[in-house]
Amino acid sequence: MNFRKICSSLCLFSMLASITSSRPSSAKGSDTVAAAVSASANSKPVEQDSARLPLSVRPTNYALTFEPDAKSFTFKGTANINITISAQTSVIVLNAADLTISEASIRTPKDGLQNATVQLEAAKEQARLSFKSQLAPGQYVLNLRFKGSLNDQLRGFYRSAYVDEKGSTKYMFVTQMEPTDARRMFPSFDEPAFKSTFQITAIVDPQYTVISNAPVAKIERQGNGKKVVAFDKTPVMSSYLVALIVGDLKASQSKTANGIPITVWTTPGKESLAECALNTAVEILPVQEKYFGIPYPGKKLDLIALPDFGAGAMENLGAITFRESRLLLDSKTGTNFLKRVIAGIEAHEMAHQWFGDLVTMQWWDDLWLNEAFATWMATKTVNTIRPEWRALARSVETRNFAMGDDQLQSTRPIHAHVANPSDAIEMFDGITYEKGASILRMLEVFVGEETFQKGIHDYLSSHAFGNAKTEELWDAIATATGSSVPVLELMKPWVYQPGFPLLAITQQSPDREIKLEQKRFFAASDAPSSKALWQIPITFHPLQSQLQPSQSQSQSQSQSQSQSQSVSTPASTFTSAEQKVQTKLFTEAQGSLEAGDLKDAAFANKDGSGFYRVMYAQQDFQTICAKFAQLSAEERLSFISDTHALAVSGKIPVENLLNLLLKVKDENDPLVLLNLVRLFYLPYPSMDAGSVPAYQRFVQVHLSPLKDRLGWDAKDGEPELNKDLRSEVLTQLGTYGQDKKTIDEAFEKYHRYMQDSKSVSPDVVTAMLTAVAFNGSDAEYDEMIAAWKLAKAPEDEKRFLQSLTHFRKPEIVSKVLALIVSGQIRGQDAPSILGSLLEHFDTQHQAWEFTKTNWTKLVKQFPPTSMRHVAGACMYFHRKSDEQELKSFFATHKVPFGESTLARALEDVHISVLYEERYANRVRQWVVNHDTFDLKQ
């Protein structure tokens, strides 16, 4: 079973939580660093790739003018581009897609104006400008006039529809350029290394507000009544960071942080929903300026909420764009979860203003330099401003999520060859974001936080307003260590090899030597072996033979508090023994490390900071299970993930994993409990008609006491993460656990909520709606549809829409499927609704029949990159017949921008099939044996 099935919502702030794509073609067979380096050396130089631009012509400044037409959904524009030519040529090649270039000329110092012949090459998304005379090296101005469409595909310069307060449909005109869609707005040198300044002017209807990367320089009126808004010149930046937003926008109250004005922009009527985002941004900016030791590179910061937006957010320099549901929050009905999401996404995108905007990767193969660090920096920032959310501890969840992708044969290295726009799009995945962030955390722990921070500062300072490569980051960090750590050699395997190691500990106590083996870990039990090796920084956490009296007392007090109050986070209980084993690099296939003063088993990944799995001898595994409470919360999360993966791959008995579910009765940490409770779904797909009642009783017996402690309502002074835990427990009991009391309570609260939305705590609304839908009928469906259409806050709109995917009755599921292609659901949301129906065990086959029947229609209707998410959702199938059916269908149906997503999904299905064939009977038997387990034992 796929761990992502159980914990798909673990990532707090990455826009990639639903993206599972990668580039398998560059990953397969690349088991060693030598192979990866050799493949890179034998490939064509990047400047010779057919989709790449020549390096002999470079822009230095763009003067751009755009005039959108709200009636025809078209725009016209001009571009005057200052360029430098370094080698004589009669041809200039730049990027253009879906544009008509009506005029092209160049002003030369010698010959004055020279016109060009324009040849558009659609397949390459390029325009070739041919001149009669040779252009000698020097400075020129390229003049272009062009037209384009304000598309509905959520890329380039596009239109976004919304319904205003009077019920009328209105439009905004907005941009989304990353990775390669600036070329759909204006002819450009649309590669990250062609950095330049931009001077943008917009000619618009007078009622519109216009926002771009830089502050407004001046506003004038034309004789025809149009408004001309000219912006200051931007800092030097890449074309994919250009932003232009035109529409009826309203500003929140602006606030200043470290001298930078920050404003949140919304459509009319939603200004009151911006307070949380504004206040959070004001807290974030000083924290990040201090960490980087470099001033914010822009003159202002606008945060813009867009009704239609394909990504979660986009880091345009000085003008960050967001989905409404990822920026706006109703202070009265907003959930704790959304507050965390908003803070995390803001911290991620604001970190990009330095790591990505100020210093940009040279090419898309190093995208991880941008996204991995922004993901890790968001964790550090949120942990600073909201320590109660425990973002650092939750970074282990990020690690676990990434391993779910990286344990596949169809994964890819973090650094993978990118030859064209399709390749670039597929780089936006869990390998780039979550794996990249996890190896940065591992390196930071290894070299030390202060050293790591200094290396980051030096890297940004030396490459400010320029481009960099991975090796230059490693050089900066190595220099910060005083060259005492060979960072480049250490990190090469983690960046240039696919996958990660399994560390098998074949012997620990009582000897003073720990025997180790490493080999690449695959989730599929029939995967081929690999000779890949890594340099693994290992720090052991020694476990004590017995708890000290003071610790036992602390444990007792903690359990007592949890019974009387709620689940509590232990303060400083279960600290490790005084003796420590220093971090050591393990680089061989087999070897040993001195165990120091260890007298018992040790946990081999202290605080879960290492990006590797650990397999213990069964005796040591049992010892660690018995001393589970001595592990830190991060170590427990790591241990749970490792145990799950090892059981699925057939390397350890499945009972080792199932027995962890029983830990809920003794666990007090809400974050660990949250992960354990999610595992309660694990046996469900293996159940048959005879064992389902036993499974339901098992869930009820083990989670009802936790529900009784938590209740439906938050308690004063409880840990913040209890809110997440409460929702998960109620969801499990109200759906697959079929607890009648919980279901009845959910319906009772639902009826009150539909009359008064303030009558139910915001943090349990999703659990309540899920339980009602799961057990609901046509009446509830009709009510939720009406509530979705009338929702004012984006969060309410999203959760009512998502709740529709939890109905199980076939006739209701058919209604939801029909709704998906009706045009009533936004293009940004429809693919995820279909994906949810494909994920859910009880609806996936009905949803799949719909998907097959409507494939051609869906490809045309959904935004171009969205079908890969639909294909990715097929990873949740688990029967042999499903695997054969999926392979047969996709053999003749191409997934746009989704080759690697599909490969990964099909491999996940294969892994689930192997798991079911091996373990289904044992899982059923285990559940039957434990459905009435005595909690007092």
Short mmCIF file of C-alpha atoms in Angstrom, two decimals, residues 551-925:
data_model
loop_
_atom_site.label_atom_id
_atom_site.label_comp_id
_atom_site.label_asym_id
_atom_site.label_seq_id
_atom_site.Cartn_x
_atom_site.Cartn_y
_atom_site.Cartn_z
CA GLN A 551 11.64 10.29 33.57
CA SER A 552 9.17 7.67 34.69
CA GLN A 553 7.57 10.27 36.90
CA SER A 554 7.37 12.68 33.95
CA GLN A 555 5.77 9.97 31.84
CA SER A 556 3.16 9.30 34.49
CA GLN A 557 2.37 12.98 34.87
CA SER A 558 2.08 13.38 31.11
CA GLN A 559 -0.36 10.49 30.84
CA SER A 560 -2.38 11.79 33.75
CA GLN A 561 -2.68 15.20 32.15
CA SER A 562 -3.73 13.69 28.86
CA GLN A 563 -6.58 11.82 30.51
CA SER A 564 -7.91 14.84 32.36
CA GLN A 565 -7.25 17.55 29.77
CA SER A 566 -6.54 16.27 26.31
CA VAL A 567 -3.65 14.90 24.36
CA SER A 568 -0.55 16.76 25.48
CA THR A 569 2.95 17.26 24.19
CA PRO A 570 5.53 15.92 26.67
CA ALA A 571 7.81 18.71 27.79
CA SER A 572 11.27 17.20 28.26
CA THR A 573 10.42 13.61 29.01
CA PHE A 574 12.28 10.59 27.69
CA THR A 575 15.53 12.41 27.04
CA SER A 576 18.33 10.33 25.61
CA ALA A 577 21.11 8.80 27.64
CA GLU A 578 24.18 10.85 28.50
CA GLN A 579 26.47 8.83 26.25
CA LYS A 580 26.42 9.85 22.58
CA VAL A 581 27.76 8.44 19.34
CA GLN A 582 29.17 11.16 17.10
CA THR A 583 27.90 11.63 13.59
CA LYS A 584 29.96 9.60 11.15
CA LEU A 585 29.98 9.21 7.41
CA PHE A 586 29.26 5.72 6.17
CA THR A 587 30.41 5.36 2.57
CA GLU A 588 30.92 1.63 1.92
CA ALA A 589 28.52 -1.09 0.85
CA GLN A 590 29.37 -2.96 4.05
CA GLY A 591 31.25 -1.93 7.14
CA SER A 592 31.11 -1.23 10.82
CA LEU A 593 31.17 1.67 13.27
CA GLU A 594 32.34 1.71 16.84
CA ALA A 595 29.40 1.71 19.21
CA GLY A 596 31.06 3.62 22.03
CA ASP A 597 29.35 3.00 25.37
CA LEU A 598 26.15 1.57 23.95
CA LYS A 599 24.66 -1.11 26.12
CA ASP A 600 21.45 -1.62 24.17
CA ALA A 601 19.91 -0.95 20.78
CA ALA A 602 20.31 2.53 19.32
CA PHE A 603 18.12 4.43 16.90
CA ALA A 604 20.21 5.03 13.79
CA ASN A 605 18.73 8.29 12.50
CA LYS A 606 18.74 10.82 15.30
CA ASP A 607 15.75 13.17 15.03
CA GLY A 608 14.95 11.74 11.61
CA SER A 609 17.26 14.19 9.84
CA GLY A 610 18.84 11.65 7.48
CA PHE A 611 17.30 10.94 4.10
CA TYR A 612 17.56 7.17 4.36
CA ARG A 613 15.59 4.27 5.77
CA VAL A 614 16.84 1.93 8.47
CA MET A 615 16.15 -1.79 8.76
CA TYR A 616 17.02 -3.33 12.12
CA ALA A 617 17.45 -6.96 13.02
CA GLN A 618 14.11 -8.23 14.33
CA GLN A 619 15.36 -8.38 17.93
CA ASP A 620 16.54 -4.76 17.79
CA PHE A 621 13.30 -3.77 16.09
CA GLN A 622 11.35 -5.23 19.00
CA THR A 623 13.63 -3.43 21.46
CA ILE A 624 13.00 -0.09 19.78
CA CYS A 625 9.27 -0.75 19.72
CA ALA A 626 9.36 -1.47 23.44
CA LYS A 627 11.21 1.82 23.99
CA PHE A 628 9.19 3.76 21.46
CA ALA A 629 8.52 6.52 23.97
CA GLN A 630 12.24 7.20 24.38
CA LEU A 631 12.48 8.31 20.77
CA SER A 632 11.97 11.96 19.94
CA ALA A 633 8.77 12.82 18.08
CA GLU A 634 10.79 13.22 14.90
CA GLU A 635 12.33 9.78 15.38
CA ARG A 636 8.95 8.19 15.96
CA LEU A 637 7.67 9.71 12.72
CA SER A 638 10.74 8.39 10.91
CA PHE A 639 10.35 4.94 12.47
CA ILE A 640 6.68 4.73 11.48
CA SER A 641 7.49 5.67 7.89
CA ASP A 642 10.40 3.24 7.65
CA THR A 643 8.39 0.40 9.12
CA HIS A 644 5.57 1.01 6.67
CA ALA A 645 7.86 1.09 3.65
CA LEU A 646 9.80 -2.00 4.71
CA ALA A 647 6.60 -3.96 5.30
CA VAL A 648 5.15 -2.96 1.93
CA SER A 649 8.35 -4.01 0.17
CA GLY A 650 8.27 -7.40 1.89
CA LYS A 651 11.50 -6.90 3.81
CA ILE A 652 9.91 -7.23 7.25
CA PRO A 653 6.70 -8.94 8.45
CA VAL A 654 3.56 -6.89 7.87
CA GLU A 655 2.65 -7.54 11.49
CA ASN A 656 5.55 -5.26 12.52
CA LEU A 657 3.66 -2.45 10.86
CA LEU A 658 0.18 -3.36 12.03
CA ASN A 659 1.34 -3.61 15.62
CA LEU A 660 2.31 0.06 15.52
CA LEU A 661 -1.40 0.91 15.35
CA LEU A 662 -1.68 -0.33 18.92
CA LYS A 663 0.67 2.46 20.05
CA VAL A 664 -2.25 4.92 20.04
CA LYS A 665 -3.27 3.84 23.51
CA ASP A 666 0.01 4.99 25.07
CA GLU A 667 1.05 7.87 22.81
CA ASN A 668 0.68 11.45 24.05
CA ASP A 669 2.29 13.56 21.36
CA PRO A 670 -0.45 14.86 19.03
CA LEU A 671 1.84 14.93 16.00
CA VAL A 672 2.84 11.30 16.41
CA LEU A 673 -0.76 10.35 17.16
CA LEU A 674 -1.87 12.11 13.99
CA ASN A 675 0.44 9.90 11.93
CA LEU A 676 -0.61 6.76 13.78
CA VAL A 677 -4.30 7.52 13.33
CA ARG A 678 -3.77 8.00 9.58
CA LEU A 679 -2.41 4.46 9.48
CA PHE A 680 -5.81 3.13 10.58
CA TYR A 681 -6.93 3.32 6.96
CA LEU A 682 -4.14 0.90 6.02
CA PRO A 683 -6.02 -2.42 6.46
CA TYR A 684 -9.25 -1.25 4.80
CA PRO A 685 -8.48 -2.10 1.13
CA SER A 686 -7.50 -5.64 2.17
CA MET A 687 -10.81 -6.34 3.88
CA ASP A 688 -13.48 -8.61 2.43
CA ALA A 689 -17.17 -8.81 3.28
CA GLY A 690 -16.47 -11.14 6.19
CA SER A 691 -13.76 -9.03 7.80
CA VAL A 692 -15.17 -5.51 7.33
CA PRO A 693 -17.19 -5.67 10.59
CA ALA A 694 -14.04 -6.70 12.48
CA TYR A 695 -12.14 -3.80 10.90
CA GLN A 696 -14.86 -1.35 11.90
CA ARG A 697 -14.86 -2.63 15.47
CA PHE A 698 -11.09 -2.38 15.57
CA VAL A 699 -11.20 1.28 14.54
CA GLN A 700 -13.97 2.02 17.02
CA VAL A 701 -12.29 0.27 19.95
CA HIS A 702 -8.94 1.97 19.44
CA LEU A 703 -9.97 5.45 18.36
CA SER A 704 -13.10 6.04 20.45
CA PRO A 705 -11.12 6.56 23.68
CA LEU A 706 -9.00 9.14 21.86
CA LYS A 707 -12.14 10.81 20.57
CA ASP A 708 -13.58 10.90 24.09
CA ARG A 709 -10.44 12.67 25.31
CA LEU A 710 -10.44 15.17 22.47
CA GLY A 711 -14.16 15.76 21.98
CA TRP A 712 -15.58 17.82 19.15
CA ASP A 713 -14.52 21.18 20.55
CA ALA A 714 -11.11 22.64 21.30
CA LYS A 715 -10.11 23.00 24.94
CA ASP A 716 -8.35 25.92 26.54
CA GLY A 717 -4.60 25.47 26.65
CA GLU A 718 -4.48 22.38 24.46
CA PRO A 719 -1.64 21.95 21.93
CA GLU A 720 -2.34 23.53 18.56
CA LEU A 721 -1.89 20.22 16.76
CA ASN A 722 -4.76 18.70 18.74
CA LYS A 723 -7.00 20.47 16.23
CA ASP A 724 -5.59 18.41 13.38
CA LEU A 725 -5.65 15.24 15.44
CA ARG A 726 -9.27 15.79 16.47
CA SER A 727 -10.33 16.19 12.84
CA GLU A 728 -8.48 13.05 11.76
CA VAL A 729 -9.93 10.91 14.57
CA LEU A 730 -13.48 12.09 13.83
CA THR A 731 -12.98 11.46 10.12
CA GLN A 732 -11.73 7.90 10.65
CA LEU A 733 -14.58 7.05 13.02
CA GLY A 734 -17.23 8.74 10.88
CA THR A 735 -16.19 7.08 7.61
CA TYR A 736 -14.35 3.75 7.41
CA GLY A 737 -14.76 3.06 11.12
CA GLN A 738 -18.55 3.49 10.86
CA ASP A 739 -18.93 4.52 14.49
CA LYS A 740 -22.65 5.16 14.89
CA LYS A 741 -22.26 7.67 17.70
CA THR A 742 -19.79 9.76 15.75
CA ILE A 743 -21.95 9.62 12.61
CA ASP A 744 -25.06 10.68 14.53
CA GLU A 745 -23.12 13.55 16.12
CA ALA A 746 -21.82 14.61 12.72
CA PHE A 747 -25.34 14.78 11.25
CA GLU A 748 -26.68 16.65 14.26
CA LYS A 749 -23.91 19.23 14.01
CA TYR A 750 -24.31 19.39 10.24
CA HIS A 751 -27.97 20.39 10.46
CA ARG A 752 -27.08 23.13 12.92
CA TYR A 753 -24.13 24.25 10.84
CA MET A 754 -26.21 24.64 7.68
CA GLN A 755 -28.40 27.07 9.61
CA ASP A 756 -25.58 28.81 11.47
CA SER A 757 -21.98 28.35 10.30
CA LYS A 758 -20.66 29.68 13.60
CA SER A 759 -22.31 26.88 15.58
CA VAL A 760 -19.52 24.38 14.84
CA SER A 761 -15.82 24.82 15.52
CA PRO A 762 -14.06 25.64 12.19
CA ASP A 763 -11.42 22.95 12.70
CA VAL A 764 -13.94 20.09 12.70
CA VAL A 765 -16.13 21.30 9.83
CA THR A 766 -14.22 19.27 7.24
CA ALA A 767 -14.44 16.11 9.37
CA MET A 768 -18.15 16.75 9.90
CA LEU A 769 -18.84 17.29 6.17
CA THR A 770 -16.77 14.24 5.23
CA ALA A 771 -18.66 11.96 7.64
CA VAL A 772 -22.02 13.31 6.46
CA ALA A 773 -21.15 12.92 2.78
CA PHE A 774 -19.69 9.44 3.29
CA ASN A 775 -22.97 8.35 4.87
CA GLY A 776 -25.23 10.81 3.08
CA SER A 777 -28.02 10.78 0.55
CA ASP A 778 -29.44 13.02 -2.18
CA ALA A 779 -30.73 15.51 0.38
CA GLU A 780 -27.26 16.21 1.77
CA TYR A 781 -25.79 16.31 -1.72
CA ASP A 782 -28.26 18.96 -2.82
CA GLU A 783 -27.58 21.00 0.32
CA MET A 784 -23.82 20.88 -0.17
CA ILE A 785 -24.12 21.85 -3.84
CA ALA A 786 -26.20 24.88 -2.86
CA ALA A 787 -23.75 25.80 -0.08
CA TRP A 788 -20.81 25.51 -2.48
CA LYS A 789 -22.41 27.89 -4.93
CA LEU A 790 -23.28 30.43 -2.22
CA ALA A 791 -19.96 30.28 -0.33
CA LYS A 792 -18.32 33.67 0.18
CA ALA A 793 -14.97 32.65 1.70
CA PRO A 794 -12.65 30.64 -0.60
CA GLU A 795 -12.04 28.09 2.15
CA ASP A 796 -15.78 27.41 2.47
CA GLU A 797 -16.12 27.09 -1.30
CA LYS A 798 -13.26 24.63 -1.44
CA ARG A 799 -14.35 22.38 1.43
CA PHE A 800 -17.97 22.11 0.23
CA LEU A 801 -16.72 21.25 -3.25
CA GLN A 802 -14.24 18.71 -1.91
CA SER A 803 -16.91 17.17 0.33
CA LEU A 804 -18.82 16.12 -2.78
CA THR A 805 -16.09 13.57 -3.50
CA HIS A 806 -16.89 11.61 -0.30
CA PHE A 807 -20.41 10.50 -1.30
CA ARG A 808 -20.43 6.79 -2.09
CA LYS A 809 -23.83 6.04 -3.58
CA PRO A 810 -23.29 5.38 -7.31
CA GLU A 811 -26.15 7.63 -8.39
CA ILE A 812 -24.68 10.56 -6.41
CA VAL A 813 -21.17 9.85 -7.67
CA SER A 814 -22.59 10.07 -11.20
CA LYS A 815 -23.90 13.54 -10.41
CA VAL A 816 -20.47 14.67 -9.18
CA LEU A 817 -18.82 13.25 -12.30
CA ALA A 818 -21.31 15.06 -14.52
CA LEU A 819 -20.59 18.26 -12.62
CA ILE A 820 -16.89 17.95 -13.44
CA VAL A 821 -17.51 18.33 -17.18
CA SER A 822 -20.41 20.78 -16.85
CA GLY A 823 -18.16 23.84 -16.81
CA GLN A 824 -19.50 24.90 -13.39
CA ILE A 825 -16.28 23.98 -11.55
CA ARG A 826 -13.24 26.17 -12.12
CA GLY A 827 -10.56 24.74 -14.34
CA GLN A 828 -8.09 24.92 -11.45
CA ASP A 829 -10.35 22.71 -9.31
CA ALA A 830 -12.04 20.22 -11.64
CA PRO A 831 -8.98 17.95 -12.11
CA SER A 832 -8.49 17.61 -8.36
CA ILE A 833 -12.16 16.67 -7.86
CA LEU A 834 -11.86 13.91 -10.43
CA GLY A 835 -8.56 12.90 -8.87
CA SER A 836 -10.19 12.57 -5.44
CA LEU A 837 -12.86 10.26 -6.82
CA LEU A 838 -10.13 8.14 -8.42
CA GLU A 839 -8.27 8.02 -5.11
CA HIS A 840 -11.15 6.94 -2.89
CA PHE A 841 -11.52 3.18 -2.61
CA ASP A 842 -15.32 3.18 -2.91
CA THR A 843 -15.58 5.46 -5.95
CA GLN A 844 -12.43 4.83 -7.96
CA HIS A 845 -13.79 2.27 -10.41
CA GLN A 846 -16.86 4.33 -11.26
CA ALA A 847 -14.62 7.38 -11.67
CA TRP A 848 -12.24 5.41 -13.88
CA GLU A 849 -15.00 4.31 -16.25
CA PHE A 850 -16.01 7.97 -16.52
CA THR A 851 -12.41 9.02 -17.15
CA LYS A 852 -11.94 6.49 -19.93
CA THR A 853 -15.19 7.43 -21.61
CA ASN A 854 -14.53 11.17 -21.40
CA TRP A 855 -10.75 11.23 -21.87
CA THR A 856 -10.75 13.28 -25.08
CA LYS A 857 -13.22 15.76 -23.64
CA LEU A 858 -11.24 16.11 -20.42
CA VAL A 859 -7.99 16.74 -22.30
CA LYS A 860 -9.66 19.59 -24.18
CA GLN A 861 -11.48 21.04 -21.18
CA PHE A 862 -8.84 20.91 -18.44
CA PRO A 863 -5.80 23.23 -18.35
CA PRO A 864 -2.94 21.69 -20.40
CA THR A 865 -0.86 20.38 -17.50
CA SER A 866 -3.79 19.06 -15.45
CA MET A 867 -4.27 15.62 -16.97
CA ARG A 868 -1.07 14.45 -15.33
CA HIS A 869 -2.79 14.94 -11.97
CA VAL A 870 -5.68 12.77 -13.16
CA ALA A 871 -3.26 10.08 -14.31
CA GLY A 872 -1.34 10.42 -11.05
CA ALA A 873 -4.49 9.73 -9.02
CA CYS A 874 -4.63 6.27 -10.60
CA MET A 875 -1.77 5.30 -8.27
CA TYR A 876 -4.41 4.40 -5.68
CA PHE A 877 -5.67 1.31 -7.53
CA HIS A 878 -4.42 -1.96 -6.10
CA ARG A 879 -5.88 -4.98 -7.90
CA LYS A 880 -4.12 -7.01 -10.58
CA SER A 881 -7.00 -6.42 -12.96
CA ASP A 882 -6.68 -2.68 -12.32
CA GLU A 883 -3.01 -2.77 -13.22
CA GLN A 884 -3.67 -4.54 -16.50
CA GLU A 885 -6.53 -2.20 -17.36
CA LEU A 886 -4.50 0.94 -16.67
CA LYS A 887 -1.52 -0.26 -18.68
CA SER A 888 -3.74 -1.12 -21.61
CA PHE A 889 -5.53 2.23 -21.62
CA PHE A 890 -2.49 4.42 -21.23
CA ALA A 891 -0.62 2.50 -23.91
CA THR A 892 -2.87 4.27 -26.41
CA HIS A 893 -3.71 7.51 -24.56
CA LYS A 894 -0.96 10.07 -24.09
CA VAL A 895 -0.91 12.13 -20.89
CA PRO A 896 0.09 15.73 -21.73
CA PHE A 897 3.14 16.79 -19.72
CA GLY A 898 2.72 13.59 -17.72
CA GLU A 899 5.02 10.86 -18.98
CA SER A 900 6.81 10.51 -15.66
CA THR A 901 3.66 11.00 -13.57
CA LEU A 902 2.09 8.07 -15.35
CA ALA A 903 5.19 5.89 -14.96
CA ARG A 904 5.20 6.58 -11.24
CA ALA A 905 1.47 5.92 -10.87
CA LEU A 906 1.67 2.58 -12.68
CA GLU A 907 4.59 1.52 -10.52
CA ASP A 908 2.66 2.45 -7.39
CA VAL A 909 -0.21 0.26 -8.56
CA HIS A 910 2.20 -2.60 -9.18
CA ILE A 911 3.61 -2.24 -5.65
CA SER A 912 0.11 -2.32 -4.20
CA VAL A 913 -0.73 -5.43 -6.22
CA LEU A 914 2.35 -7.22 -4.87
CA TYR A 915 1.46 -6.15 -1.33
CA GLU A 916 -2.10 -7.42 -1.65
CA GLU A 917 -0.98 -10.74 -3.09
CA ARG A 918 1.54 -11.22 -0.31
CA TYR A 919 -0.26 -9.85 2.73
CA ALA A 920 -4.03 -9.45 2.24
CA ASN A 921 -4.90 -12.66 4.09
CA ARG A 922 -2.48 -11.89 6.94
CA VAL A 923 -3.83 -8.36 7.28
CA ARG A 924 -7.39 -9.65 7.51
CA GLN A 925 -6.37 -12.25 10.08
#
